[in-house]
Amino acid sequence: MSAISVENVWKEYGDQVVLENLSLQIADRAFVALVGPSGCGKTTFLRMILGQERPTRGRILLDGQPLPPEPGPDRGVVYQRYSVFPHLTVGGNVMLGPELRGARLTGRRFGAARRRLADEARAMIAAVGLAGSEDKYPAQLSGGMQQRLALAQALMMRPRVLLLDEPFGALDPGIRADIHQLMKRLWNEVPMTAVMVTHDLREAFTLATRVIALERLRDRPEERERYGARITRDISIWPPRVAGQRTSFDPPEGAEPPL
Amino acid sequence: MRWINRRPRRGAEMLLLCLPFAALVAAYLIGSAIRLDANPADKLLPSPAQLWAGIQRIALMPDPRTGEWLLWSDTAASLMRLAAGLGIATVIALLLGMAVGLLPYLRASLGAFVAFLSMVPPLALLPILFITLGLGEAAKICLIVIGVAPIMTRDLALRVHEIPREMIVKAETLSASTWLIALRVVLPQVLPRLLTSLRLQLGPAFLFLIAAEAISADAGLGYRIFLVRRYLAMDVIFPYVAWITLLAVLADIAIDRLRSRVFPWSDLERGA
């Protein structure tokens, strides 16, 4: 079964061709890393899966169904910045999704439903390592903690697909290694497919089951406008990583992450 | 050390704060003394004793003709108009500004129109308001609304538009509808800005209030100033001006306190 299927997708802005005839099958539970030079359309591709932008030609299917033309709860997202809401506490941010889904008029839960949700949120907050910070505002958290919060907030919706747009790009190496451990664990435990855009090859090969490189093959000035980026490399990680299983190359749980 | 790196200590800071005020009072006292020395009947710059007598007459005893305590009845009349005008303007700005900022269709149709309206000089509309709405409260309140609502609306619409697209998309992935995005994501984030915008519009609102009262009213701070102007009663005008300024300053501080009390995160964001 294929979770995401990309069929002959082109993206053009006016005369500018950005992506050229992409075709791609992403397996269920895969963790795909998209790499490539700046401006090659990685983020554009991610936005198309997200539904924030539409392909000029071609189509994208999610579990065999055409993607709805706008973002929805089946596809979660974590951006490098602006992923969490500054006016809500950590707890409020994590509870927001289920609250919005459950109360279509007020967007708020009350009474027993709220207490149940708060328990669920506390468990999720603990799972990403933010226990004890429930009442802090995002501005009081470090960059790494904010990204942990963004992951928790997105995972509360149990998305089919989690999209990550350079989520750890702004973090220090040490913090980044910690959050990679978390990301691996979450991907193993939560039944989701992940697609991550990154410019960090080490990160791509640390986390992904498959690394896909986008690149403009024709990049002379006079060609730049009429030729977009294509898939130039499609590497499956060996030994294969399978969600929910560990490979012999992974460090044991709780070990110091390799830098 | 460079001047940009030198900072006053706490005590010095208080002193520097008071300095311009003290200079203003001193300049007045000196000017007043010089003029009264030359002509004891001078009315332009009354002495402190004359000012105090004026304050007593308007604030601390009832008016012999009407039996009203003028300063207080004038203040009540003016503040009612101001509150009504600013309240209506704030509600309009909130509803219209959010709608224009969030919905591309409304932005396409109303965005330029609101910008156009905010350029109409409100005082030029005053005669029209008096002709159509009569000389009562409605015309004065309406002038304040017309004067401040378009600018507040534009400010809020810009602010809504400035919210990063990522946040709106994120809310969509959390299953929010347009209504829920407006209610739970955009509204709480722009309310602090609305309060700040309200603070900045206090000055213009007072301007429009006093202009309207000067032309037609039977009570109000602006009305009183323009009434006693005929008698060169500077001993009333100066205290009134000081009082109006004080009211505006207190309102400004109160609204800012309210903002940081109700939206504690808005201070954190500014620091970040």
PDB file of N, CA and C in Angstrom, chain A residues 42-53 70-72 75-85 142-154 162-171 179 183 195-198 203, chain B residues 163-174:
ATOM      1  N   LYS A  42      12.145  22.275  -2.801  1.00  0.00           N
ATOM      2  CA  LYS A  42      11.812  21.290  -1.766  1.00  0.00           C
ATOM      3  C   LYS A  42      10.591  21.713  -0.981  1.00  0.00           C
ATOM      4  N   THR A  43      10.645  22.985  -0.516  1.00  0.00           N
ATOM      5  CA  THR A  43       9.549  23.469   0.328  1.00  0.00           C
ATOM      6  C   THR A  43       8.262  23.585  -0.477  1.00  0.00           C
ATOM      7  N   THR A  44       8.376  23.983  -1.754  1.00  0.00           N
ATOM      8  CA  THR A  44       7.195  24.039  -2.608  1.00  0.00           C
ATOM      9  C   THR A  44       6.539  22.666  -2.701  1.00  0.00           C
ATOM     10  N   PHE A  45       7.377  21.638  -2.850  1.00  0.00           N
ATOM     11  CA  PHE A  45       6.859  20.277  -2.940  1.00  0.00           C
ATOM     12  C   PHE A  45       6.137  19.898  -1.647  1.00  0.00           C
ATOM     13  N   LEU A  46       6.747  20.243  -0.521  1.00  0.00           N
ATOM     14  CA  LEU A  46       6.125  19.945   0.771  1.00  0.00           C
ATOM     15  C   LEU A  46       4.791  20.673   0.906  1.00  0.00           C
ATOM     16  N   ARG A  47       4.768  21.925   0.467  1.00  0.00           N
ATOM     17  CA  ARG A  47       3.529  22.703   0.572  1.00  0.00           C
ATOM     18  C   ARG A  47       2.432  22.105  -0.292  1.00  0.00           C
ATOM     19  N   MET A  48       2.813  21.482  -1.400  1.00  0.00           N
ATOM     20  CA  MET A  48       1.784  20.859  -2.239  1.00  0.00           C
ATOM     21  C   MET A  48       1.185  19.648  -1.543  1.00  0.00           C
ATOM     22  N   ILE A  49       2.027  18.852  -0.862  1.00  0.00           N
ATOM     23  CA  ILE A  49       1.475  17.724  -0.108  1.00  0.00           C
ATOM     24  C   ILE A  49       0.592  18.243   1.024  1.00  0.00           C
ATOM     25  N   LEU A  50       1.013  19.349   1.617  1.00  0.00           N
ATOM     26  CA  LEU A  50       0.256  19.952   2.709  1.00  0.00           C
ATOM     27  C   LEU A  50      -1.085  20.500   2.226  1.00  0.00           C
ATOM     28  N   GLY A  51      -1.152  20.890   0.960  1.00  0.00           N
ATOM     29  CA  GLY A  51      -2.388  21.483   0.445  1.00  0.00           C
ATOM     30  C   GLY A  51      -2.355  22.991   0.485  1.00  0.00           C
ATOM     31  N   GLN A  52      -1.212  23.554   0.901  1.00  0.00           N
ATOM     32  CA  GLN A  52      -1.091  25.011   0.934  1.00  0.00           C
ATOM     33  C   GLN A  52      -0.937  25.561  -0.484  1.00  0.00           C
ATOM     34  N   GLU A  53      -0.375  24.716  -1.383  1.00  0.00           N
ATOM     35  CA  GLU A  53      -0.293  25.108  -2.793  1.00  0.00           C
ATOM     36  C   GLU A  53      -0.754  23.938  -3.638  1.00  0.00           C
ATOM     37  N   GLU A  70      -7.074  22.062   0.270  1.00  0.00           N
ATOM     38  CA  GLU A  70      -6.589  22.902   1.370  1.00  0.00           C
ATOM     39  C   GLU A  70      -6.089  22.019   2.504  1.00  0.00           C
ATOM     40  N   PRO A  71      -5.289  22.600   3.421  1.00  0.00           N
ATOM     41  CA  PRO A  71      -4.748  21.803   4.517  1.00  0.00           C
ATOM     42  C   PRO A  71      -5.845  21.244   5.402  1.00  0.00           C
ATOM     43  N   GLY A  72      -5.590  20.087   5.984  1.00  0.00           N
ATOM     44  CA  GLY A  72      -6.583  19.481   6.870  1.00  0.00           C
ATOM     45  C   GLY A  72      -5.904  18.661   7.943  1.00  0.00           C
ATOM     46  N   ARG A  75      -3.025  15.815   7.633  1.00  0.00           N
ATOM     47  CA  ARG A  75      -1.616  16.117   7.395  1.00  0.00           C
ATOM     48  C   ARG A  75      -1.143  17.152   8.415  1.00  0.00           C
ATOM     49  N   GLY A  76      -0.312  16.722   9.341  1.00  0.00           N
ATOM     50  CA  GLY A  76       0.222  17.650  10.337  1.00  0.00           C
ATOM     51  C   GLY A  76       1.472  18.322   9.801  1.00  0.00           C
ATOM     52  N   VAL A  77       1.849  19.449  10.426  1.00  0.00           N
ATOM     53  CA  VAL A  77       3.031  20.156   9.932  1.00  0.00           C
ATOM     54  C   VAL A  77       3.811  20.772  11.090  1.00  0.00           C
ATOM     55  N   VAL A  78       5.125  20.772  10.952  1.00  0.00           N
ATOM     56  CA  VAL A  78       5.994  21.504  11.872  1.00  0.00           C
ATOM     57  C   VAL A  78       6.939  22.341  11.016  1.00  0.00           C
ATOM     58  N   TYR A  79       6.881  23.643  11.198  1.00  0.00           N
ATOM     59  CA  TYR A  79       7.764  24.547  10.463  1.00  0.00           C
ATOM     60  C   TYR A  79       8.990  24.873  11.309  1.00  0.00           C
ATOM     61  N   GLN A  80       9.945  25.543  10.663  1.00  0.00           N
ATOM     62  CA  GLN A  80      11.115  25.982  11.428  1.00  0.00           C
ATOM     63  C   GLN A  80      10.728  27.063  12.433  1.00  0.00           C
ATOM     64  N   ARG A  81       9.812  27.958  12.016  1.00  0.00           N
ATOM     65  CA  ARG A  81       9.339  29.029  12.906  1.00  0.00           C
ATOM     66  C   ARG A  81       7.827  29.112  12.811  1.00  0.00           C
ATOM     67  N   TYR A  82       7.230  29.838  13.744  1.00  0.00           N
ATOM     68  CA  TYR A  82       5.793  30.110  13.731  1.00  0.00           C
ATOM     69  C   TYR A  82       4.952  28.845  13.780  1.00  0.00           C
ATOM     70  N   SER A  83       5.474  27.766  14.399  1.00  0.00           N
ATOM     71  CA  SER A  83       4.693  26.536  14.444  1.00  0.00           C
ATOM     72  C   SER A  83       3.756  26.496  15.632  1.00  0.00           C
ATOM     73  N   VAL A  84       4.034  27.292  16.660  1.00  0.00           N
ATOM     74  CA  VAL A  84       3.169  27.262  17.836  1.00  0.00           C
ATOM     75  C   VAL A  84       2.554  28.646  18.021  1.00  0.00           C
ATOM     76  N   PHE A  85       1.483  28.679  18.807  1.00  0.00           N
ATOM     77  CA  PHE A  85       0.736  29.926  18.948  1.00  0.00           C
ATOM     78  C   PHE A  85       1.222  30.696  20.166  1.00  0.00           C
ATOM     79  N   SER A 142      12.993  27.625  25.093  1.00  0.00           N
ATOM     80  CA  SER A 142      14.109  27.714  24.139  1.00  0.00           C
ATOM     81  C   SER A 142      13.636  27.215  22.780  1.00  0.00           C
ATOM     82  N   GLY A 143      14.465  27.435  21.751  1.00  0.00           N
ATOM     83  CA  GLY A 143      14.101  27.019  20.401  1.00  0.00           C
ATOM     84  C   GLY A 143      13.816  25.525  20.312  1.00  0.00           C
ATOM     85  N   GLY A 144      14.666  24.715  20.960  1.00  0.00           N
ATOM     86  CA  GLY A 144      14.471  23.266  20.918  1.00  0.00           C
ATOM     87  C   GLY A 144      13.170  22.864  21.584  1.00  0.00           C
ATOM     88  N   MET A 145      12.868  23.511  22.720  1.00  0.00           N
ATOM     89  CA  MET A 145      11.624  23.186  23.429  1.00  0.00           C
ATOM     90  C   MET A 145      10.414  23.607  22.606  1.00  0.00           C
ATOM     91  N   GLN A 146      10.525  24.729  21.902  1.00  0.00           N
ATOM     92  CA  GLN A 146       9.404  25.159  21.057  1.00  0.00           C
ATOM     93  C   GLN A 146       9.130  24.127  19.968  1.00  0.00           C
ATOM     94  N   GLN A 147      10.216  23.533  19.397  1.00  0.00           N
ATOM     95  CA  GLN A 147      10.000  22.543  18.343  1.00  0.00           C
ATOM     96  C   GLN A 147       9.423  21.252  18.924  1.00  0.00           C
ATOM     97  N   ARG A 148       9.819  20.903  20.157  1.00  0.00           N
ATOM     98  CA  ARG A 148       9.200  19.754  20.819  1.00  0.00           C
ATOM     99  C   ARG A 148       7.701  19.999  20.995  1.00  0.00           C
ATOM    100  N   LEU A 149       7.390  21.239  21.405  1.00  0.00           N
ATOM    101  CA  LEU A 149       5.984  21.598  21.587  1.00  0.00           C
ATOM    102  C   LEU A 149       5.229  21.493  20.260  1.00  0.00           C
ATOM    103  N   ALA A 150       5.877  21.972  19.176  1.00  0.00           N
ATOM    104  CA  ALA A 150       5.213  21.923  17.868  1.00  0.00           C
ATOM    105  C   ALA A 150       4.933  20.480  17.466  1.00  0.00           C
ATOM    106  N   LEU A 151       5.879  19.576  17.765  1.00  0.00           N
ATOM    107  CA  LEU A 151       5.656  18.162  17.459  1.00  0.00           C
ATOM    108  C   LEU A 151       4.479  17.619  18.262  1.00  0.00           C
ATOM    109  N   ALA A 152       4.462  17.926  19.574  1.00  0.00           N
ATOM    110  CA  ALA A 152       3.378  17.437  20.422  1.00  0.00           C
ATOM    111  C   ALA A 152       2.037  17.941  19.913  1.00  0.00           C
ATOM    112  N   GLN A 153       1.997  19.234  19.557  1.00  0.00           N
ATOM    113  CA  GLN A 153       0.753  19.837  19.093  1.00  0.00           C
ATOM    114  C   GLN A 153       0.259  19.140  17.824  1.00  0.00           C
ATOM    115  N   ALA A 154       1.189  18.870  16.895  1.00  0.00           N
ATOM    116  CA  ALA A 154       0.794  18.237  15.636  1.00  0.00           C
ATOM    117  C   ALA A 154       0.349  16.789  15.879  1.00  0.00           C
ATOM    118  N   LEU A 162       3.005  13.351   8.600  1.00  0.00           N
ATOM    119  CA  LEU A 162       3.590  14.487   9.312  1.00  0.00           C
ATOM    120  C   LEU A 162       4.609  15.139   8.388  1.00  0.00           C
ATOM    121  N   LEU A 163       4.413  16.426   8.128  1.00  0.00           N
ATOM    122  CA  LEU A 163       5.293  17.156   7.221  1.00  0.00           C
ATOM    123  C   LEU A 163       6.200  18.068   8.046  1.00  0.00           C
ATOM    124  N   LEU A 164       7.487  18.029   7.747  1.00  0.00           N
ATOM    125  CA  LEU A 164       8.456  18.773   8.553  1.00  0.00           C
ATOM    126  C   LEU A 164       9.260  19.665   7.612  1.00  0.00           C
ATOM    127  N   ASP A 165       9.161  20.967   7.815  1.00  0.00           N
ATOM    128  CA  ASP A 165       9.854  21.904   6.928  1.00  0.00           C
ATOM    129  C   ASP A 165      11.069  22.475   7.653  1.00  0.00           C
ATOM    130  N   GLU A 166      12.219  21.878   7.454  1.00  0.00           N
ATOM    131  CA  GLU A 166      13.459  22.248   8.145  1.00  0.00           C
ATOM    132  C   GLU A 166      13.212  22.486   9.629  1.00  0.00           C
ATOM    133  N   PRO A 167      12.600  21.500  10.299  1.00  0.00           N
ATOM    134  CA  PRO A 167      12.120  21.758  11.663  1.00  0.00           C
ATOM    135  C   PRO A 167      13.240  22.009  12.658  1.00  0.00           C
ATOM    136  N   PHE A 168      14.422  21.415  12.402  1.00  0.00           N
ATOM    137  CA  PHE A 168      15.484  21.519  13.409  1.00  0.00           C
ATOM    138  C   PHE A 168      16.638  22.358  12.897  1.00  0.00           C
ATOM    139  N   GLY A 169      16.396  23.082  11.785  1.00  0.00           N
ATOM    140  CA  GLY A 169      17.470  23.822  11.126  1.00  0.00           C
ATOM    141  C   GLY A 169      18.074  24.920  11.979  1.00  0.00           C
ATOM    142  N   ALA A 170      17.285  25.486  12.905  1.00  0.00           N
ATOM    143  CA  ALA A 170      17.777  26.636  13.661  1.00  0.00           C
ATOM    144  C   ALA A 170      18.341  26.241  15.020  1.00  0.00           C
ATOM    145  N   LEU A 171      18.474  24.928  15.276  1.00  0.00           N
ATOM    146  CA  LEU A 171      18.887  24.494  16.617  1.00  0.00           C
ATOM    147  C   LEU A 171      20.390  24.220  16.678  1.00  0.00           C
ATOM    148  N   ILE A 179      16.841  16.105  19.853  1.00  0.00           N
ATOM    149  CA  ILE A 179      15.502  16.119  19.271  1.00  0.00           C
ATOM    150  C   ILE A 179      15.413  15.089  18.142  1.00  0.00           C
ATOM    151  N   MET A 183      12.559  12.434  17.674  1.00  0.00           N
ATOM    152  CA  MET A 183      11.871  12.293  16.393  1.00  0.00           C
ATOM    153  C   MET A 183      11.837  10.829  15.964  1.00  0.00           C
ATOM    154  N   VAL A 195       7.422  13.178   6.054  1.00  0.00           N
ATOM    155  CA  VAL A 195       8.182  13.775   4.950  1.00  0.00           C
ATOM    156  C   VAL A 195       8.874  15.010   5.504  1.00  0.00           C
ATOM    157  N   MET A 196      10.203  15.050   5.395  1.00  0.00           N
ATOM    158  CA  MET A 196      10.952  16.146   5.998  1.00  0.00           C
ATOM    159  C   MET A 196      11.813  16.839   4.943  1.00  0.00           C
ATOM    160  N   VAL A 197      11.725  18.153   4.918  1.00  0.00           N
ATOM    161  CA  VAL A 197      12.638  18.943   4.090  1.00  0.00           C
ATOM    162  C   VAL A 197      13.813  19.347   4.966  1.00  0.00           C
ATOM    163  N   THR A 198      15.020  19.160   4.489  1.00  0.00           N
ATOM    164  CA  THR A 198      16.181  19.583   5.266  1.00  0.00           C
ATOM    165  C   THR A 198      17.319  19.939   4.324  1.00  0.00           C
ATOM    166  N   GLU A 203      21.492  14.994   8.943  1.00  0.00           N
ATOM    167  CA  GLU A 203      20.166  14.824   9.536  1.00  0.00           C
ATOM    168  C   GLU A 203      19.315  13.893   8.670  1.00  0.00           C
TER     169      GLU A 203
ATOM    170  N   ILE B 163      -0.002  38.321  10.510  1.00  0.00           N
ATOM    171  CA  ILE B 163       0.148  37.038  11.203  1.00  0.00           C
ATOM    172  C   ILE B 163       0.726  36.049  10.205  1.00  0.00           C
ATOM    173  N   PRO B 164       1.848  35.366  10.556  1.00  0.00           N
ATOM    174  CA  PRO B 164       2.513  34.513   9.572  1.00  0.00           C
ATOM    175  C   PRO B 164       1.537  33.489   8.989  1.00  0.00           C
ATOM    176  N   ARG B 165       1.645  33.294   7.683  1.00  0.00           N
ATOM    177  CA  ARG B 165       0.791  32.330   6.995  1.00  0.00           C
ATOM    178  C   ARG B 165       0.936  30.945   7.633  1.00  0.00           C
ATOM    179  N   GLU B 166       2.165  30.655   8.104  1.00  0.00           N
ATOM    180  CA  GLU B 166       2.414  29.352   8.711  1.00  0.00           C
ATOM    181  C   GLU B 166       1.441  29.069   9.859  1.00  0.00           C
ATOM    182  N   MET B 167       1.151  30.124  10.643  1.00  0.00           N
ATOM    183  CA  MET B 167       0.267  29.911  11.787  1.00  0.00           C
ATOM    184  C   MET B 167      -1.143  29.581  11.343  1.00  0.00           C
ATOM    185  N   ILE B 168      -1.592  30.250  10.284  1.00  0.00           N
ATOM    186  CA  ILE B 168      -2.943  29.986   9.782  1.00  0.00           C
ATOM    187  C   ILE B 168      -3.000  28.559   9.228  1.00  0.00           C
ATOM    188  N   VAL B 169      -1.959  28.171   8.464  1.00  0.00           N
ATOM    189  CA  VAL B 169      -1.937  26.812   7.910  1.00  0.00           C
ATOM    190  C   VAL B 169      -1.891  25.795   9.038  1.00  0.00           C
ATOM    191  N   LYS B 170      -1.083  26.093  10.046  1.00  0.00           N
ATOM    192  CA  LYS B 170      -0.997  25.192  11.189  1.00  0.00           C
ATOM    193  C   LYS B 170      -2.379  24.990  11.808  1.00  0.00           C
ATOM    194  N   ALA B 171      -3.119  26.080  11.974  1.00  0.00           N
ATOM    195  CA  ALA B 171      -4.461  25.971  12.544  1.00  0.00           C
ATOM    196  C   ALA B 171      -5.355  25.118  11.639  1.00  0.00           C
ATOM    197  N   GLU B 172      -5.181  25.261  10.322  1.00  0.00           N
ATOM    198  CA  GLU B 172      -5.973  24.428   9.410  1.00  0.00           C
ATOM    199  C   GLU B 172      -5.657  22.952   9.623  1.00  0.00           C
ATOM    200  N   THR B 173      -4.357  22.631   9.841  1.00  0.00           N
ATOM    201  CA  THR B 173      -4.014  21.226  10.054  1.00  0.00           C
ATOM    202  C   THR B 173      -4.507  20.749  11.419  1.00  0.00           C
ATOM    203  N   LEU B 174      -4.909  21.675  12.267  1.00  0.00           N
ATOM    204  CA  LEU B 174      -5.510  21.293  13.556  1.00  0.00           C
ATOM    205  C   LEU B 174      -7.032  21.314  13.439  1.00  0.00           C
TER     206      LEU B 174
END
